[in-house]
Short mmCIF file of C-alpha atoms in Angstrom, two decimals:
data_model
loop_
_atom_site.label_atom_id
_atom_site.label_comp_id
_atom_site.label_asym_id
_atom_site.label_seq_id
_atom_site.Cartn_x
_atom_site.Cartn_y
_atom_site.Cartn_z
CA MET N 1 56.92 -28.55 189.98
CA ASN N 2 53.57 -29.82 188.64
CA ALA N 3 51.62 -27.25 186.67
CA GLN N 4 47.98 -26.47 187.38
CA VAL N 5 46.15 -27.12 184.11
CA THR N 6 43.21 -25.09 182.78
CA GLY N 7 41.65 -24.15 179.47
CA VAL N 8 42.45 -20.44 179.44
CA ILE N 9 44.73 -18.32 181.58
CA VAL N 10 43.39 -14.77 181.82
CA VAL N 11 45.92 -12.24 183.09
CA GLY N 12 44.25 -9.22 184.68
CA ALA N 13 40.98 -8.89 186.63
CA GLY N 14 39.80 -5.60 185.19
CA GLY N 15 36.71 -5.06 183.06
CA ALA N 16 38.02 -6.93 180.01
CA GLY N 17 39.51 -9.85 181.95
CA LEU N 18 36.44 -10.44 184.11
CA THR N 19 34.08 -10.16 181.14
CA LEU N 20 36.13 -12.71 179.23
CA ALA N 21 36.29 -15.07 182.20
CA THR N 22 32.51 -14.93 182.74
CA GLU N 23 31.89 -15.65 179.04
CA LEU N 24 34.22 -18.66 179.18
CA ALA N 25 32.66 -19.93 182.40
CA LEU N 26 29.17 -19.56 180.92
CA ALA N 27 30.31 -21.71 177.98
CA GLY N 28 31.68 -24.38 180.30
CA VAL N 29 35.33 -23.64 179.53
CA PRO N 30 37.64 -23.70 182.57
CA ALA N 31 39.64 -20.51 183.07
CA VAL N 32 41.83 -19.02 185.77
CA VAL N 33 42.14 -15.27 186.26
CA LEU N 34 45.45 -14.00 187.63
CA ASP N 35 45.76 -10.55 189.16
CA ARG N 36 48.73 -8.96 190.89
CA LEU N 37 46.64 -6.86 193.33
CA PRO N 38 45.50 -8.19 196.72
CA GLY N 39 41.91 -7.14 196.03
CA ARG N 40 39.72 -5.21 193.62
CA ASN N 41 40.95 -1.75 192.74
CA LEU N 42 38.44 0.47 194.56
CA GLN N 43 39.22 3.67 192.67
CA SER N 44 36.36 4.71 190.39
CA ARG N 45 38.61 5.12 187.29
CA ALA N 46 36.42 4.83 184.16
CA GLY N 47 33.02 6.28 184.89
CA ALA N 48 30.51 5.49 182.14
CA ILE N 49 28.95 2.53 180.39
CA GLN N 50 28.05 3.44 176.82
CA PRO N 51 24.75 2.23 175.29
CA ARG N 52 26.25 -0.67 173.32
CA THR N 53 28.01 -2.01 176.39
CA ALA N 54 24.73 -1.73 178.30
CA GLU N 55 23.03 -3.75 175.57
CA MET N 56 25.71 -6.44 175.77
CA LEU N 57 25.41 -6.67 179.55
CA ALA N 58 21.65 -7.08 179.05
CA LEU N 59 22.33 -10.06 176.76
CA ARG N 60 23.71 -11.92 179.80
CA GLY N 61 21.28 -10.63 182.42
CA LEU N 62 23.94 -8.46 184.03
CA LEU N 63 22.46 -5.04 183.38
CA ASP N 64 19.97 -4.89 186.25
CA ASP N 65 22.73 -5.45 188.81
CA THR N 66 24.86 -2.90 186.97
CA LEU N 67 22.13 -0.25 186.97
CA GLY N 68 21.55 -0.93 190.67
CA ARG N 69 25.10 0.23 191.36
CA SER N 70 25.04 3.23 189.02
CA ILE N 71 25.20 6.85 190.11
CA ASP N 72 21.84 8.62 190.16
CA TYR N 73 23.05 11.21 187.69
CA ARG N 74 20.96 11.60 184.56
CA LEU N 75 23.22 12.66 181.77
CA VAL N 76 21.54 14.53 178.95
CA GLY N 77 22.92 12.61 175.99
CA GLY N 78 26.50 11.77 175.18
CA HIS N 79 29.26 14.11 174.11
CA PHE N 80 32.09 14.56 171.66
CA ALA N 81 35.09 16.44 173.08
CA GLY N 82 32.94 18.00 175.78
CA LEU N 83 31.24 20.27 173.26
CA PRO N 84 27.92 21.72 174.49
CA VAL N 85 25.70 19.69 172.15
CA PRO N 86 24.20 16.49 173.57
CA LEU N 87 24.55 13.46 171.30
CA ASP N 88 21.15 11.88 170.75
CA TYR N 89 21.64 8.14 171.30
CA ALA N 90 17.88 7.57 170.97
CA ALA N 91 18.30 8.05 167.22
CA TRP N 92 19.88 4.55 167.18
CA ASP N 93 16.83 2.68 168.50
CA THR N 94 18.33 1.51 171.77
CA ARG N 95 16.65 0.84 175.09
CA TYR N 96 19.55 2.63 176.79
CA PRO N 97 19.75 6.05 175.09
CA HIS N 98 22.16 7.64 177.56
CA PRO N 99 25.45 6.76 179.23
CA VAL N 100 25.16 4.88 182.52
CA LEU N 101 27.34 6.56 185.10
CA LEU N 102 29.01 3.65 186.81
CA PRO N 103 32.45 3.66 188.45
CA GLN N 104 34.63 0.92 187.00
CA ASP N 105 35.11 -0.77 190.37
CA GLN N 106 31.35 -1.32 190.57
CA LEU N 107 31.16 -2.98 187.15
CA GLU N 108 34.07 -5.19 188.15
CA ALA N 109 32.18 -6.16 191.32
CA VAL N 110 29.15 -7.22 189.23
CA LEU N 111 31.33 -9.27 186.90
CA GLU N 112 33.32 -10.92 189.67
CA ASP N 113 30.11 -11.89 191.48
CA ARG N 114 28.78 -13.49 188.30
CA LEU N 115 32.08 -15.28 187.72
CA ALA N 116 31.88 -16.75 191.22
CA GLU N 117 28.30 -17.90 190.58
CA LEU N 118 29.55 -19.74 187.50
CA GLY N 119 32.32 -21.43 189.45
CA GLY N 120 35.19 -19.25 188.22
CA GLN N 121 37.93 -17.80 190.37
CA VAL N 122 40.31 -14.88 190.57
CA LEU N 123 43.73 -15.65 192.02
CA ARG N 124 44.80 -12.46 193.79
CA GLU N 125 48.39 -11.44 194.48
CA HIS N 126 49.52 -13.62 191.58
CA ARG N 127 52.12 -11.77 189.54
CA LEU N 128 53.18 -13.18 186.18
CA THR N 129 56.95 -13.59 185.97
CA GLY N 130 57.48 -15.90 182.99
CA LEU N 131 55.71 -17.22 179.94
CA ARG N 132 56.50 -19.73 177.22
CA GLN N 133 54.25 -21.18 174.59
CA ASP N 134 54.40 -24.21 172.31
CA ALA N 135 52.16 -25.79 169.70
CA ASP N 136 49.69 -27.06 172.30
CA GLY N 137 49.48 -24.35 174.91
CA VAL N 138 51.04 -21.78 177.22
CA THR N 139 52.95 -22.32 180.46
CA VAL N 140 53.38 -19.45 182.89
CA THR N 141 55.27 -18.98 186.12
CA VAL N 142 53.66 -16.87 188.79
CA THR N 143 54.80 -15.39 192.08
CA ALA N 144 52.03 -15.97 194.64
CA PRO N 145 51.68 -15.42 198.42
CA ASP N 146 52.59 -19.06 199.04
CA GLY N 147 55.56 -19.06 196.67
CA ASP N 148 56.15 -19.55 192.97
CA ARG N 149 53.79 -21.75 190.98
CA THR N 150 53.33 -22.92 187.41
CA LEU N 151 50.12 -22.92 185.39
CA ARG N 152 49.38 -24.43 182.01
CA GLY N 153 46.58 -23.43 179.65
CA ARG N 154 45.68 -24.06 176.04
CA TYR N 155 45.49 -20.30 175.53
CA LEU N 156 46.42 -17.17 177.46
CA VAL N 157 44.59 -13.87 177.12
CA ALA N 158 46.39 -10.75 178.32
CA CYS N 159 43.97 -8.27 179.88
CA ASP N 160 46.63 -6.75 182.12
CA GLY N 161 46.35 -3.14 181.14
CA ALA N 162 48.32 -0.35 179.55
CA HIS N 163 51.63 -1.54 181.02
CA SER N 164 50.99 -5.19 180.18
CA SER N 165 53.59 -7.58 181.56
CA VAL N 166 52.52 -10.18 178.99
CA ARG N 167 53.19 -7.76 176.16
CA LYS N 168 56.64 -7.05 177.53
CA ILE N 169 57.54 -10.69 178.19
CA ILE N 170 56.75 -11.82 174.65
CA GLY N 171 58.28 -8.69 173.14
CA ALA N 172 55.20 -7.54 171.23
CA ALA N 173 55.76 -4.13 169.65
CA PHE N 174 53.31 -1.43 170.73
CA PRO N 175 53.55 1.28 168.08
CA GLY N 176 51.83 4.63 168.26
CA GLU N 177 52.21 8.14 169.59
CA ALA N 178 53.91 9.05 172.86
CA ALA N 179 52.15 11.20 175.43
CA THR N 180 51.92 14.93 174.86
CA ALA N 181 49.61 15.63 177.80
CA ARG N 182 49.41 14.24 181.32
CA MET N 183 46.37 14.23 183.57
CA ALA N 184 45.23 12.75 186.87
CA THR N 185 42.02 11.43 188.34
CA ALA N 186 41.11 11.35 192.01
CA ASP N 187 38.24 10.18 194.20
CA LEU N 188 38.15 12.75 196.97
CA VAL N 189 36.24 14.71 199.58
CA LEU N 190 35.51 18.26 198.47
CA THR N 191 34.26 21.26 200.39
CA GLY N 192 32.68 24.50 199.31
CA ASP N 193 30.31 25.21 196.44
CA VAL N 194 30.37 21.76 194.80
CA ASP N 195 27.86 21.05 192.05
CA ASP N 196 25.97 17.92 193.13
CA SER N 197 23.13 18.25 190.64
CA THR N 198 21.86 15.03 189.09
CA THR N 199 20.92 16.39 185.68
CA GLY N 200 22.67 18.17 182.88
CA HIS N 201 25.21 17.65 180.13
CA ILE N 202 28.83 16.84 180.81
CA SER N 203 29.95 20.06 179.12
CA SER N 204 28.57 22.00 182.10
CA ARG N 205 31.07 20.22 184.40
CA ILE N 206 34.21 21.11 182.47
CA HIS N 207 36.15 24.12 183.80
CA THR N 208 39.40 25.53 182.43
CA SER N 209 41.73 28.44 183.07
CA PRO N 210 43.79 30.66 180.74
CA GLN N 211 46.92 29.07 182.26
CA GLY N 212 46.01 25.61 180.95
CA HIS N 213 44.26 24.11 183.99
CA PHE N 214 41.44 21.62 183.47
CA ALA N 215 38.93 20.25 186.00
CA MET N 216 35.84 18.10 185.66
CA ILE N 217 33.96 17.17 188.83
CA THR N 218 31.22 14.54 189.04
CA PRO N 219 29.53 13.10 192.15
CA LEU N 220 30.05 9.47 193.15
CA ALA N 221 27.43 7.36 194.91
CA THR N 222 29.68 7.00 197.96
CA GLY N 223 29.46 10.69 198.83
CA LEU N 224 32.83 11.32 197.26
CA HIS N 225 33.51 13.23 194.07
CA LYS N 226 35.56 12.26 191.07
CA LEU N 227 37.92 14.92 189.77
CA ILE N 228 39.74 14.72 186.46
CA LEU N 229 42.43 17.37 186.44
CA SER N 230 45.39 18.77 184.62
CA GLY N 231 47.59 21.82 184.71
CA PRO N 232 51.24 22.83 184.53
CA ARG N 233 52.14 20.89 187.68
CA THR N 234 50.33 17.75 186.50
CA MET N 235 51.88 17.98 183.04
CA ALA N 236 55.36 18.00 184.60
CA ALA N 237 54.78 15.18 187.10
CA GLU N 238 56.33 11.74 186.75
CA ARG N 239 53.89 8.90 186.02
CA ASP N 240 54.39 7.20 189.38
CA ALA N 241 54.44 10.39 191.48
CA PRO N 242 51.62 10.63 194.03
CA VAL N 243 48.82 13.09 193.31
CA THR N 244 49.14 15.66 196.08
CA THR N 245 46.65 17.89 197.85
CA GLU N 246 48.65 20.92 196.73
CA GLU N 247 48.41 19.84 193.08
CA VAL N 248 44.65 19.38 193.30
CA ARG N 249 44.16 22.62 195.21
CA GLU N 250 46.11 24.57 192.59
CA VAL N 251 43.84 23.29 189.80
CA LEU N 252 40.66 23.98 191.79
CA GLN N 253 41.82 27.50 192.63
CA ALA N 254 42.52 28.22 188.97
CA THR N 255 39.28 26.74 187.63
CA HIS N 256 36.80 27.47 190.44
CA GLY N 257 38.24 30.63 191.97
CA GLY N 258 38.55 29.23 195.47
CA LYS N 259 34.87 28.25 195.69
CA VAL N 260 35.80 24.55 195.87
CA ASP N 261 38.57 23.00 197.95
CA VAL N 262 39.90 19.51 198.67
CA ALA N 263 39.61 18.01 202.16
CA GLU N 264 40.85 14.47 201.53
CA ILE N 265 42.12 12.36 198.64
CA ARG N 266 40.99 8.72 198.92
CA TYR N 267 42.34 7.31 195.65
CA ALA N 268 44.26 8.91 192.81
CA SER N 269 46.23 7.94 189.74
CA ARG N 270 47.82 9.48 186.67
CA PHE N 271 47.28 8.88 182.98
CA SER N 272 48.26 10.40 179.66
CA ASN N 273 47.05 10.80 176.10
CA ALA N 274 49.54 8.27 174.72
CA SER N 275 47.97 6.47 171.78
CA ARG N 276 49.23 2.97 170.90
CA GLN N 277 47.88 -0.25 169.43
CA LEU N 278 49.23 -3.72 168.83
CA GLU N 279 49.46 -4.59 165.16
CA GLN N 280 48.33 -8.13 165.94
CA TYR N 281 45.99 -9.13 168.76
CA ARG N 282 47.06 -12.76 168.50
CA HIS N 283 50.61 -14.06 168.96
CA GLY N 284 50.33 -17.83 168.65
CA ARG N 285 48.36 -18.98 171.67
CA VAL N 286 48.57 -15.60 173.38
CA LEU N 287 45.81 -13.07 172.68
CA PHE N 288 45.31 -9.51 173.87
CA ALA N 289 42.19 -7.59 174.89
CA GLY N 290 41.46 -4.23 176.49
CA ASP N 291 44.22 -1.80 177.39
CA SER N 292 46.90 -4.42 176.86
CA ALA N 293 46.01 -4.24 173.14
CA HIS N 294 45.32 -0.51 172.82
CA ILE N 295 45.70 2.65 174.87
CA HIS N 296 44.40 6.14 174.26
CA SER N 297 43.14 9.27 175.97
CA PRO N 298 39.96 8.75 178.02
CA ALA N 299 38.21 11.53 176.07
CA GLY N 300 34.63 10.51 175.40
CA GLY N 301 34.55 7.61 177.87
CA GLN N 302 35.62 4.88 175.45
CA GLY N 303 38.33 2.78 177.12
CA LEU N 304 36.41 0.48 179.49
CA ASN N 305 33.70 -0.01 176.88
CA LEU N 306 36.23 -0.91 174.20
CA GLY N 307 37.81 -3.57 176.44
CA VAL N 308 34.52 -5.11 177.56
CA GLN N 309 33.36 -5.33 173.94
CA ASP N 310 36.70 -6.93 172.97
CA ALA N 311 35.99 -9.62 175.54
CA PHE N 312 32.41 -10.22 174.37
CA ASN N 313 33.75 -10.69 170.83
CA LEU N 314 36.55 -13.04 171.83
CA GLY N 315 34.93 -15.10 174.59
CA TRP N 316 32.43 -17.16 172.60
CA LYS N 317 34.91 -17.73 169.79
CA LEU N 318 37.62 -18.99 172.11
CA ALA N 319 35.10 -21.23 173.87
CA ALA N 320 33.94 -22.74 170.56
CA VAL N 321 37.53 -23.53 169.59
CA LEU N 322 38.29 -25.11 172.96
CA ARG N 323 35.12 -27.22 172.80
CA GLY N 324 36.28 -28.59 169.46
CA GLU N 325 33.34 -27.21 167.49
CA VAL N 326 35.33 -24.97 165.17
CA GLY N 327 38.91 -24.63 164.04
CA GLU N 328 41.39 -22.01 165.21
CA GLU N 329 40.68 -19.93 162.11
CA LEU N 330 37.65 -18.53 163.94
CA LEU N 331 40.08 -16.65 166.20
CA ASP N 332 41.33 -14.73 163.16
CA THR N 333 37.96 -12.94 163.05
CA TYR N 334 38.73 -11.40 166.44
CA GLN N 335 41.62 -9.45 164.93
CA ALA N 336 39.66 -8.64 161.78
CA GLU N 337 36.65 -7.31 163.69
CA ARG N 338 38.12 -5.60 166.73
CA HIS N 339 41.39 -4.08 165.49
CA PRO N 340 39.63 -1.57 163.17
CA VAL N 341 37.24 -0.58 165.98
CA ALA N 342 40.11 0.31 168.31
CA ALA N 343 41.99 2.10 165.52
CA ARG N 344 38.98 4.34 165.02
CA VAL N 345 38.69 5.01 168.75
CA LEU N 346 42.36 6.00 168.86
CA ALA N 347 41.82 8.44 165.99
CA LEU N 348 38.71 9.91 167.61
CA THR N 349 40.34 10.37 171.00
CA ARG N 350 43.32 12.13 169.42
CA ALA N 351 40.91 14.46 167.62
CA GLN N 352 39.01 15.14 170.83
CA GLY N 353 42.27 15.91 172.59
CA VAL N 354 42.90 18.75 170.14
CA VAL N 355 39.39 20.13 170.57
CA MET N 356 39.39 19.82 174.38
CA GLY N 357 42.93 21.14 174.83
CA PRO N 358 43.78 24.47 176.40
CA GLN N 359 44.84 26.07 173.09
CA ARG N 360 43.41 29.53 172.62
CA ASP N 361 45.04 30.20 169.27
CA GLY N 362 46.03 28.39 166.09
CA GLY N 363 42.42 28.11 164.98
CA VAL N 364 41.38 25.71 167.77
CA PRO N 365 38.61 27.99 169.17
CA GLU N 366 37.25 28.37 165.66
CA LEU N 367 37.40 24.59 165.19
CA ARG N 368 35.33 24.15 168.35
CA ASP N 369 32.73 26.55 167.00
CA VAL N 370 32.56 24.76 163.64
CA LEU N 371 32.19 21.33 165.25
CA THR N 372 29.54 22.64 167.66
CA ASP N 373 27.48 23.93 164.73
CA LEU N 374 27.94 20.64 162.85
CA LEU N 375 26.74 18.57 165.81
CA ARG N 376 23.53 20.58 165.86
CA LEU N 377 22.67 19.07 162.47
CA PRO N 378 20.56 15.90 162.98
CA ASP N 379 22.50 13.73 160.53
CA ALA N 380 25.88 14.74 161.93
CA ASN N 381 24.65 14.29 165.48
CA ARG N 382 23.28 10.82 164.70
CA TYR N 383 26.55 9.78 163.05
CA MET N 384 28.67 10.88 166.00
CA ALA N 385 26.22 9.41 168.51
CA GLY N 386 26.53 6.02 166.82
CA VAL N 387 30.32 6.22 166.90
CA MET N 388 30.61 7.30 170.53
CA ALA N 389 27.93 4.90 171.79
CA GLY N 390 29.34 1.92 169.87
CA LEU N 391 25.97 1.41 168.17
CA ASP N 392 27.02 1.86 164.54
CA LEU N 393 29.35 -1.13 164.20
CA CYS N 394 28.70 -3.34 161.17
CA LEU N 395 30.63 -6.63 160.97
CA PRO N 396 31.41 -8.52 157.75
CA SER N 397 29.22 -11.56 157.06
CA PRO N 398 30.56 -12.95 153.77
CA ASP N 399 28.42 -16.09 153.42
CA ALA N 400 24.98 -14.58 153.98
CA ALA N 401 22.61 -13.00 151.48
CA PRO N 402 22.52 -9.18 151.64
CA HIS N 403 20.06 -7.67 154.12
CA PRO N 404 19.83 -4.27 155.87
CA LEU N 405 20.34 -5.95 159.27
CA LEU N 406 23.34 -8.02 158.26
CA GLY N 407 26.38 -7.36 160.45
CA LEU N 408 24.55 -4.97 162.75
CA ARG N 409 23.59 -5.45 166.38
CA MET N 410 20.28 -7.25 166.83
CA PRO N 411 17.54 -4.89 168.06
CA ASP N 412 16.23 -5.84 171.50
CA VAL N 413 12.69 -6.33 170.18
CA ASP N 414 9.67 -7.42 172.21
CA LEU N 415 8.57 -10.93 171.25
CA ASP N 416 5.43 -13.01 171.68
CA LEU N 417 6.39 -16.68 172.11
CA GLY N 418 2.77 -17.88 171.91
CA ASP N 419 1.08 -20.50 174.11
CA GLY N 420 -0.03 -17.80 176.50
CA GLU N 421 3.52 -17.03 177.60
CA PRO N 422 4.24 -13.43 178.67
CA PRO N 423 6.16 -11.31 176.16
CA VAL N 424 9.95 -11.37 176.33
CA ARG N 425 12.75 -9.26 174.96
CA PHE N 426 15.24 -10.68 172.51
CA SER N 427 17.94 -10.21 175.15
CA ASP N 428 16.05 -12.66 177.37
CA LEU N 429 16.84 -15.39 174.84
CA THR N 430 20.62 -14.91 175.02
CA ARG N 431 21.36 -15.55 178.70
CA THR N 432 23.00 -18.91 177.98
CA GLY N 433 25.61 -17.42 175.65
CA ARG N 434 24.48 -19.51 172.67
CA GLY N 435 23.71 -18.27 169.19
CA VAL N 436 20.02 -17.67 168.51
CA LEU N 437 18.08 -18.48 165.33
CA LEU N 438 14.95 -16.37 165.64
CA ASP N 439 12.11 -17.62 163.43
CA LEU N 440 9.55 -14.85 162.96
CA ALA N 441 7.42 -16.36 160.19
CA GLU N 442 7.64 -20.15 160.59
CA ALA N 443 10.33 -20.13 157.95
CA PRO N 444 11.57 -23.46 156.49
CA LEU N 445 14.70 -23.75 158.64
CA ALA N 446 14.82 -27.51 159.22
CA ALA N 447 18.44 -27.66 158.07
CA ALA N 448 19.45 -25.72 161.18
CA ALA N 449 18.56 -28.73 163.34
CA ALA N 450 22.05 -30.10 162.69
CA TRP N 451 23.42 -27.23 164.81
CA SER N 452 20.96 -27.61 167.69
CA ASP N 453 23.79 -28.42 170.09
CA ARG N 454 25.25 -24.94 169.51
CA ILE N 455 22.36 -22.61 168.73
CA THR N 456 18.88 -22.03 170.13
CA ARG N 457 15.99 -21.85 167.66
CA VAL N 458 13.06 -19.74 168.84
CA ARG N 459 9.76 -19.23 167.06
CA ALA N 460 8.11 -15.95 167.96
CA ARG N 461 6.16 -12.98 166.70
CA ALA N 462 7.65 -9.52 166.94
CA ILE N 463 5.38 -7.26 168.97
CA SER N 464 7.29 -4.03 168.46
CA GLY N 465 10.39 -2.97 166.64
CA SER N 466 10.14 -5.78 164.07
CA PRO N 467 13.52 -6.57 162.49
CA ASP N 468 11.77 -6.85 159.09
CA ALA N 469 13.01 -10.36 158.31
CA GLU N 470 11.39 -13.79 158.31
CA ALA N 471 14.28 -15.15 160.37
CA VAL N 472 17.60 -13.93 161.76
CA LEU N 473 20.66 -15.74 163.06
CA VAL N 474 22.38 -13.86 165.86
CA ARG N 475 25.85 -14.58 167.18
CA PRO N 476 26.40 -14.93 170.94
CA ASP N 477 27.75 -11.36 171.06
CA GLY N 478 24.50 -9.99 169.66
CA TYR N 479 25.38 -9.34 166.01
CA VAL N 480 23.22 -10.51 163.11
CA CYS N 481 25.16 -12.86 160.83
CA TRP N 482 22.25 -14.01 158.64
CA ALA N 483 18.83 -12.49 157.95
CA GLY N 484 16.87 -14.65 155.57
CA GLY N 485 17.65 -15.73 152.05
CA ALA N 486 20.50 -17.93 150.91
CA GLY N 487 23.56 -18.95 152.86
CA LEU N 488 22.13 -20.16 156.19
CA ALA N 489 24.07 -23.44 156.22
CA GLU N 490 27.26 -21.68 155.13
CA THR N 491 26.82 -19.04 157.82
CA LEU N 492 26.16 -21.62 160.52
CA THR N 493 29.28 -23.49 159.46
CA ARG N 494 31.43 -20.34 159.45
CA TRP N 495 30.49 -19.24 162.96
CA PHE N 496 29.45 -22.44 164.72
CA GLY N 497 31.36 -25.20 162.95
CA PRO N 498 30.35 -28.09 160.66
CA ALA N 499 26.89 -29.59 160.99
CA GLY N 500 26.57 -32.23 163.66
CA ARG N 501 30.15 -31.80 164.82
CA ALA N 502 29.99 -32.22 168.58
CA GLY N 503 32.95 -31.07 170.60
CA ASP N 504 33.92 -32.04 174.13
CA GLY N 505 31.18 -29.88 175.60
CA THR N 506 28.14 -27.79 174.70
CA SER N 507 27.12 -24.26 175.52
CA GLY N 508 24.00 -25.00 177.41
#
């Protein structure tokens, strides 16, 4: 059987897998996405895009389409553990200072449309059954509607979720903590006194009972509602057991006193607070991103965002390696940069689980009160807002001279390009997926010309929100890796390969 050959095999067409595939396609790297389902999963599932994810989507011109599909529900700030203190994301100088309420299926639709525009494809009803790797690549066997087939890629990236088949096939250990709580989520038709308001803080939507029931109801754009629920019956249910009308009705009765009832369940699934993470995100030519690399409670709306940001970090690096511009050592920075981020999310979601839990003794109510008071302090609120929004991340940049911007996300400043051109945002310069060398003071940067096949040099004047540097070098994922001073050539070499080294393709 002849194997279909591609650059990268992506397993899983969720948020992480589709983001990765679009990044590879944008860079001219062939990739095939395999997914076991016959079509997109239409359940809403994850429901919010955090500010940093919104910024990253803006870097590729995807945010407008995303916002066009969002729910017209204006959240008042973010939250930590559902506590009644809005987190002020505006304190982090972002254009998107609030979560974007967007069902996961709608983000996946935006990404899949862009992938198709770029010539990529998703092979549906393709279930991975075997995998072997060697020094040059990965060969997989797949069960498809027309029979078994074989595919060959130089790399494989597993984005196939919490119960990853790739992880199981290669025997990668998945250490962590087993579930202590089980919950369910459902897209359903509700009747009665349902809160359909389009303003407010998420804490106003959380309802509990003394018997340990939990319900959070939010409207969906389709006229349905999303219910996240738990209770004694849900805690005792098997993972694959269907979510029943009786189970939902019991929770609603306990939390809403019969004022809200369920008429129809369209989609439903179960999840838990299990907390696990791979020790290594790379196993030879197999890499992991999203839920296949880490799982945790959905507290705080972190999971989808974590996976999409994994993919933005990995995509341009993998493309540069496959184009022959840099060596495989660049892939080691994926582990170094993203593993600590997920480890922190796991810790934060476990902490939120304690605070949000039904405990009414053991000091938990007092802990809630203490944390609520702390979050009212501006410095504490700003810290937690940066963590929950993904805006506080600072990446190591060992070759560059010290600068306050170094390692941080590049602000989306307004820029005047001169020559009578209309002002642009920095994010307008990143649509091609290349690195950007932004010259703000006609700095002597002639040496960078040797990397012109991999980065875009732009001379401009900052109109507002000046980054306070004569020049900045920004990676394709939007992080500043050099901001004036010494080390420009070394930094360019580290992230984009040796000067003048052309691979078998360019990024634009």
